[in-house]
Every structure is written in C-alpha cells, then in structure tokens.
XYZ file of N, CA and C in Angstrom:
378
model
N 5.286 -14.145 8.280
C 4.828 -13.324 9.372
C 5.143 -11.848 9.117
N 6.286 -11.596 8.515
C 6.693 -10.217 8.252
C 5.714 -9.503 7.314
N 5.215 -10.218 6.299
C 4.259 -9.604 5.373
C 2.918 -9.325 6.045
N 2.550 -10.135 7.025
C 1.313 -9.876 7.774
C 1.483 -8.655 8.673
N 2.649 -8.503 9.264
C 2.930 -7.313 10.079
C 2.916 -6.073 9.193
N 3.476 -6.200 7.995
C 3.446 -5.091 7.042
C 2.000 -4.714 6.704
N 1.131 -5.703 6.523
C -0.285 -5.445 6.266
C -0.943 -4.723 7.429
N -0.639 -5.166 8.651
C -1.194 -4.509 9.839
C -0.706 -3.066 9.936
N 0.532 -2.831 9.532
C 1.075 -1.466 9.532
C 0.357 -0.594 8.513
N 0.095 -1.145 7.338
C -0.646 -0.404 6.314
C -2.051 -0.080 6.812
N -2.712 -1.044 7.428
C -4.042 -0.825 7.990
C -4.009 0.298 9.025
N -3.046 0.244 9.929
C -2.935 1.260 10.977
C -2.702 2.644 10.385
N -1.770 2.751 9.452
C -1.482 4.049 8.825
C -2.693 4.582 8.066
N -3.398 3.699 7.374
C -4.581 4.127 6.624
C -5.667 4.630 7.571
N -5.856 3.959 8.695
C -6.878 4.391 9.655
C -6.495 5.702 10.334
N -5.225 5.869 10.653
C -4.761 7.139 11.230
C -4.945 8.259 10.211
N -4.584 8.007 8.967
C -4.785 8.998 7.906
C -6.248 9.326 7.715
N -7.087 8.306 7.795
C -8.529 8.505 7.640
C -9.066 9.392 8.760
N -8.618 9.145 9.973
C -9.031 9.992 11.102
C -8.545 11.422 10.886
N -7.333 11.564 10.360
C -6.752 12.892 10.146
C -7.530 13.694 9.105
N -8.002 13.043 8.031
C -8.762 13.784 7.008
C -10.200 14.035 7.441
N -10.630 13.422 8.526
C -11.917 13.742 9.129
C -13.150 13.260 8.383
N -13.031 12.132 7.699
C -14.191 11.593 6.989
C -15.043 10.746 7.935
N -16.246 10.441 7.517
C -17.214 9.713 8.333
C -16.792 8.260 8.556
N -16.838 7.828 9.811
C -16.541 6.434 10.127
C -17.636 5.521 9.603
N -18.835 6.054 9.438
C -19.918 5.270 8.840
C -19.597 4.948 7.385
N -18.991 5.911 6.690
C -18.600 5.680 5.296
C -17.549 4.574 5.220
N -16.588 4.617 6.127
C -15.566 3.570 6.159
C -16.220 2.207 6.392
N -17.126 2.138 7.360
C -17.801 0.868 7.652
C -18.601 0.370 6.448
N -19.198 1.290 5.715
C -20.022 0.914 4.560
C -19.184 0.459 3.370
N -17.973 1.009 3.225
C -17.182 0.753 2.017
C -15.974 -0.156 2.209
N -15.662 -0.532 3.439
C -14.426 -1.273 3.694
C -14.346 -2.597 2.923
N -15.464 -3.226 2.654
C -15.442 -4.510 1.939
C -15.691 -4.379 0.436
N -15.845 -3.158 -0.048
C -16.131 -2.932 -1.466
C -15.123 -3.602 -2.410
N -13.811 -3.558 -2.139
C -12.877 -4.222 -3.062
C -13.121 -5.723 -3.221
N -13.776 -6.339 -2.245
C -14.041 -7.778 -2.352
C -15.097 -8.116 -3.398
N -15.807 -7.113 -3.897
C -16.735 -7.373 -5.004
C -15.991 -7.864 -6.240
N -14.683 -7.617 -6.289
C -13.878 -8.105 -7.412
C -13.881 -9.629 -7.494
N -14.236 -10.301 -6.411
C -14.288 -11.771 -6.416
C -15.396 -12.311 -7.305
N -16.354 -11.474 -7.670
C -17.430 -11.905 -8.568
C -16.844 -12.419 -9.884
N -15.692 -11.897 -10.278
C -15.054 -12.324 -11.526
C -14.644 -13.792 -11.495
N -14.574 -14.395 -10.312
C -14.280 -15.829 -10.241
C -15.372 -16.658 -10.905
N -16.545 -16.079 -11.094
C -17.612 -16.776 -11.822
C -17.216 -17.025 -13.274
N -16.297 -16.215 -13.801
C -15.805 -16.378 -15.167
C -14.588 -17.298 -15.226
N -14.163 -17.809 -14.085
C -13.022 -18.712 -14.040
C -11.916 -18.182 -13.155
N -10.997 -19.069 -12.754
C -9.946 -18.669 -11.822
C -8.951 -17.655 -12.386
N -8.665 -17.714 -13.678
C -7.727 -16.753 -14.260
C -8.317 -15.344 -14.230
N -9.568 -15.208 -14.654
C -10.239 -13.908 -14.642
C -10.443 -13.427 -13.206
N -10.809 -14.351 -12.329
C -11.018 -13.998 -10.930
C -9.754 -13.479 -10.274
N -8.642 -14.173 -10.507
C -7.373 -13.745 -9.919
C -6.957 -12.380 -10.454
N -7.125 -12.159 -11.752
C -6.753 -10.862 -12.337
C -7.587 -9.733 -11.742
N -8.882 -9.959 -11.617
C -9.773 -8.944 -11.058
C -9.465 -8.693 -9.583
N -9.315 -9.767 -8.827
C -9.017 -9.650 -7.397
C -7.705 -8.901 -7.189
N -6.679 -9.288 -7.936
C -5.367 -8.659 -7.778
C -5.388 -7.187 -8.168
N -6.165 -6.840 -9.192
C -6.275 -5.429 -9.588
C -6.886 -4.593 -8.467
N -7.825 -5.177 -7.739
C -8.491 -4.448 -6.654
C -7.733 -4.532 -5.332
N -6.712 -5.384 -5.262
C -6.018 -5.607 -3.999
C -4.522 -5.306 -4.052
N -4.100 -4.529 -5.032
C -2.736 -4.010 -5.021
C -2.817 -2.547 -4.622
N -1.777 -2.043 -4.027
C -1.838 -0.686 -3.471
C -1.539 0.416 -4.483
N -1.202 0.068 -5.708
C -0.853 1.087 -6.704
C -2.010 2.054 -6.955
N -3.176 1.538 -7.290
C -4.319 2.408 -7.607
C -4.743 3.282 -6.427
N -4.861 2.735 -5.201
C -5.243 3.631 -4.108
C -4.184 4.686 -3.789
N -2.899 4.360 -3.980
C -1.871 5.388 -3.766
C -1.946 6.469 -4.846
N -2.239 6.075 -6.087
C -2.439 7.078 -7.144
C -3.659 7.944 -6.837
N -4.721 7.324 -6.330
C -5.919 8.066 -5.935
C -5.601 9.021 -4.786
N -4.779 8.581 -3.850
C -4.372 9.438 -2.739
C -3.555 10.624 -3.246
N -2.661 10.381 -4.194
C -1.890 11.476 -4.792
C -2.811 12.444 -5.528
N -3.803 11.910 -6.230
C -4.769 12.767 -6.928
C -5.556 13.613 -5.937
N -5.855 13.043 -4.772
C -6.605 13.806 -3.766
C -5.799 14.998 -3.270
N -4.489 14.839 -3.191
C -3.626 15.955 -2.790
C -3.637 17.018 -3.880
N -3.504 16.582 -5.131
C -3.514 17.528 -6.256
C -4.843 18.267 -6.350
N -5.936 17.566 -6.046
C -7.268 18.168 -6.121
C -7.658 18.900 -4.843
N -6.918 18.660 -3.776
C -7.274 19.243 -2.489
C -8.568 18.676 -1.938
N -8.813 17.397 -2.193
C -10.083 16.773 -1.824
C -9.913 15.762 -0.694
N -10.447 16.100 0.470
C -10.434 15.161 1.585
C -11.343 13.967 1.314
N -12.402 14.169 0.553
C -13.321 13.070 0.234
C -12.611 11.996 -0.590
N -11.848 12.414 -1.589
C -11.097 11.462 -2.420
C -10.015 10.789 -1.579
N -9.372 11.556 -0.707
C -8.368 10.974 0.194
C -9.007 9.911 1.077
N -10.199 10.190 1.572
C -10.901 9.224 2.408
C -11.166 7.924 1.681
N -11.588 8.010 0.424
C -11.840 6.799 -0.374
C -10.554 6.003 -0.581
N -9.467 6.702 -0.887
C -8.180 6.032 -1.079
C -7.728 5.347 0.210
N -7.934 6.008 1.337
C -7.510 5.444 2.618
C -8.377 4.257 3.036
N -9.658 4.282 2.696
C -10.521 3.115 2.946
C -10.005 1.926 2.138
N -9.672 2.177 0.890
C -9.159 1.124 0.010
C -7.852 0.548 0.566
N -6.942 1.437 0.991
C -5.675 0.982 1.566
C -5.894 0.223 2.874
N -6.853 0.667 3.675
C -7.162 -0.038 4.921
C -7.645 -1.454 4.620
N -8.463 -1.599 3.594
C -8.950 -2.924 3.206
C -7.782 -3.829 2.806
N -6.889 -3.305 1.992
C -5.737 -4.095 1.548
C -4.880 -4.495 2.748
N -4.635 -3.544 3.648
C -3.853 -3.838 4.846
C -4.510 -4.898 5.719
N -5.827 -4.801 5.887
C -6.559 -5.788 6.682
C -6.448 -7.175 6.058
N -6.644 -7.248 4.751
C -6.518 -8.540 4.064
C -5.137 -9.148 4.280
N -4.092 -8.348 4.107
C -2.726 -8.862 4.270
C -2.475 -9.291 5.714
N -2.961 -8.504 6.666
C -2.770 -8.843 8.079
C -3.454 -10.164 8.427
N -4.571 -10.450 7.768
C -5.302 -11.695 8.015
C -4.769 -12.870 7.190
N -3.789 -12.602 6.325
C -3.182 -13.671 5.541
C -3.748 -13.863 4.152
N -4.596 -12.935 3.712
C -5.154 -13.017 2.356
C -4.259 -12.237 1.408
N -3.516 -12.961 0.589
C -2.600 -12.321 -0.333
C -3.162 -12.226 -1.732
N -2.327 -11.753 -2.636
C -2.688 -11.706 -4.049
C -2.849 -13.136 -4.553
N -3.747 -13.318 -5.494
C -4.133 -14.665 -5.924
C -3.355 -15.123 -7.154
N -3.157 -16.434 -7.218
C -2.619 -17.067 -8.411
C -3.787 -17.618 -9.218
N -3.599 -17.769 -10.511
C -4.661 -18.262 -11.390
C -5.030 -19.715 -11.100
N -4.216 -20.413 -10.331
C -4.503 -21.817 -10.019
C -5.688 -21.985 -9.071
N -6.086 -20.922 -8.385
C -7.244 -21.010 -7.497
C -7.224 -19.941 -6.423
N -8.387 -19.660 -5.856
C -8.533 -18.600 -4.863
C -7.651 -18.828 -3.635
N -7.466 -20.079 -3.258
C -6.704 -20.389 -2.054
C -5.204 -20.299 -2.208
N -4.714 -20.118 -3.421
C -3.274 -20.022 -3.669
C -2.878 -18.553 -3.736
N -2.151 -18.088 -2.716
C -1.802 -16.667 -2.638
C -0.300 -16.468 -2.513
N 0.126 -15.234 -2.694
C 1.548 -14.927 -2.557
C 2.006 -15.024 -1.097
N 1.064 -15.132 -0.173
C 1.407 -15.312 1.240
C 1.389 -16.780 1.646
N 1.058 -17.651 0.692
C 0.960 -19.076 0.969
C -0.473 -19.542 0.817
N -0.694 -20.852 0.875
C -2.049 -21.394 0.730
C -2.953 -20.957 1.883
N -4.229 -20.747 1.571
C -5.207 -20.365 2.590
C -5.796 -21.589 3.267
N -6.198 -21.438 4.499
C -6.976 -22.442 5.212
C -6.286 -23.769 5.392
N -7.071 -24.821 5.322
C -6.569 -26.172 5.566
C -5.551 -26.619 4.520
N -5.641 -26.075 3.320
C -4.666 -26.434 2.284
C -3.261 -26.065 2.744
N -3.129 -24.926 3.377
C -1.830 -24.499 3.890
C -1.349 -25.365 5.035
N -2.278 -25.800 5.890
C -1.922 -26.665 7.009
C -1.465 -28.031 6.520
N -2.155 -28.596 5.525
C -1.837 -29.927 5.012
C -0.544 -29.934 4.208
N -0.273 -28.837 3.512
C 0.902 -28.812 2.647
C 2.192 -28.645 3.432
N 2.078 -28.180 4.668
C 3.279 -27.932 5.445
C 3.939 -26.615 5.093
N 3.374 -25.892 4.151
C 3.930 -24.603 3.758
C 3.600 -23.590 4.840
N 4.584 -22.863 5.294
C 4.381 -21.907 6.375
C 4.945 -20.543 5.997
N 4.559 -20.032 4.841
C 5.080 -18.751 4.380
C 4.897 -17.671 5.436
N 3.661 -17.344 5.722
C 3.365 -16.246 6.642
C 2.264 -16.623 7.613
N 2.063 -17.885 7.818
C 1.003 -18.329 8.715
C 1.489 -18.256 10.153
N 0.571 -17.967 11.066
C 0.907 -17.912 12.490
C 0.824 -19.300 13.061
C-alpha cells in the first residue's frame, strides 16, 4: 500500500509541476499513455518486453529530462518530463509495477489481477 501511495504522490507532484510550467492540458491528455507503447516489445517475448517496459517506466530518464529542461530553460521539455512522471505515478498508484521477465503480470508490487488474488500475495494490493 505504501508504494501505491508513493505513486499517487508522484502523480500529484507531477501534475502540480505541469500546471506550474503552464503547458497545455490537451498535450498531457494526448501523451499520458505514450510510455505504454513500450509494451509492444512483448511481441518479441517476455524478457524483451519487461526490459522495454521497465526502461520506459522508471523515473531516472524523466528526472534527467527534467534536469535538462532546467539547464536549457525550456518549459516545453519540462512539460514532457512531467507528463512522463505523471504516467509513472499513475501506474504505481493503480498497482502496475516494474515487470519481471517471467511475465507481464509479475511486478515488483506483486502479481496483477486474479493471479495476485489466487496466490494470496498481498504486497501492495488494496
């Protein structure tokens, strides 16, 4: 539960930051699901899919992009970084964690869906 609250906090901070930099809410709506295109790599197998998904769903790259936006003085780049962070926060708040190579449903937050219910594992499930 704590990791889901942390995700909700990241989402909230990213949205507040996005409002502060004054970028278009239409842009946020259009791009919020863009990191999920990384799931296409699952067509190449679970190991490739997990690597691609995890690369797009860790906060390191968007924080580096946010730092670059400060160095460049670019609100547009900051907006993109904050959209990316908002997506990651939303995923974590909903219980979608980083993936293991064993399958899409196996995450660092616990198993997704019915697999988590059947296994009795209650890492961060409500």
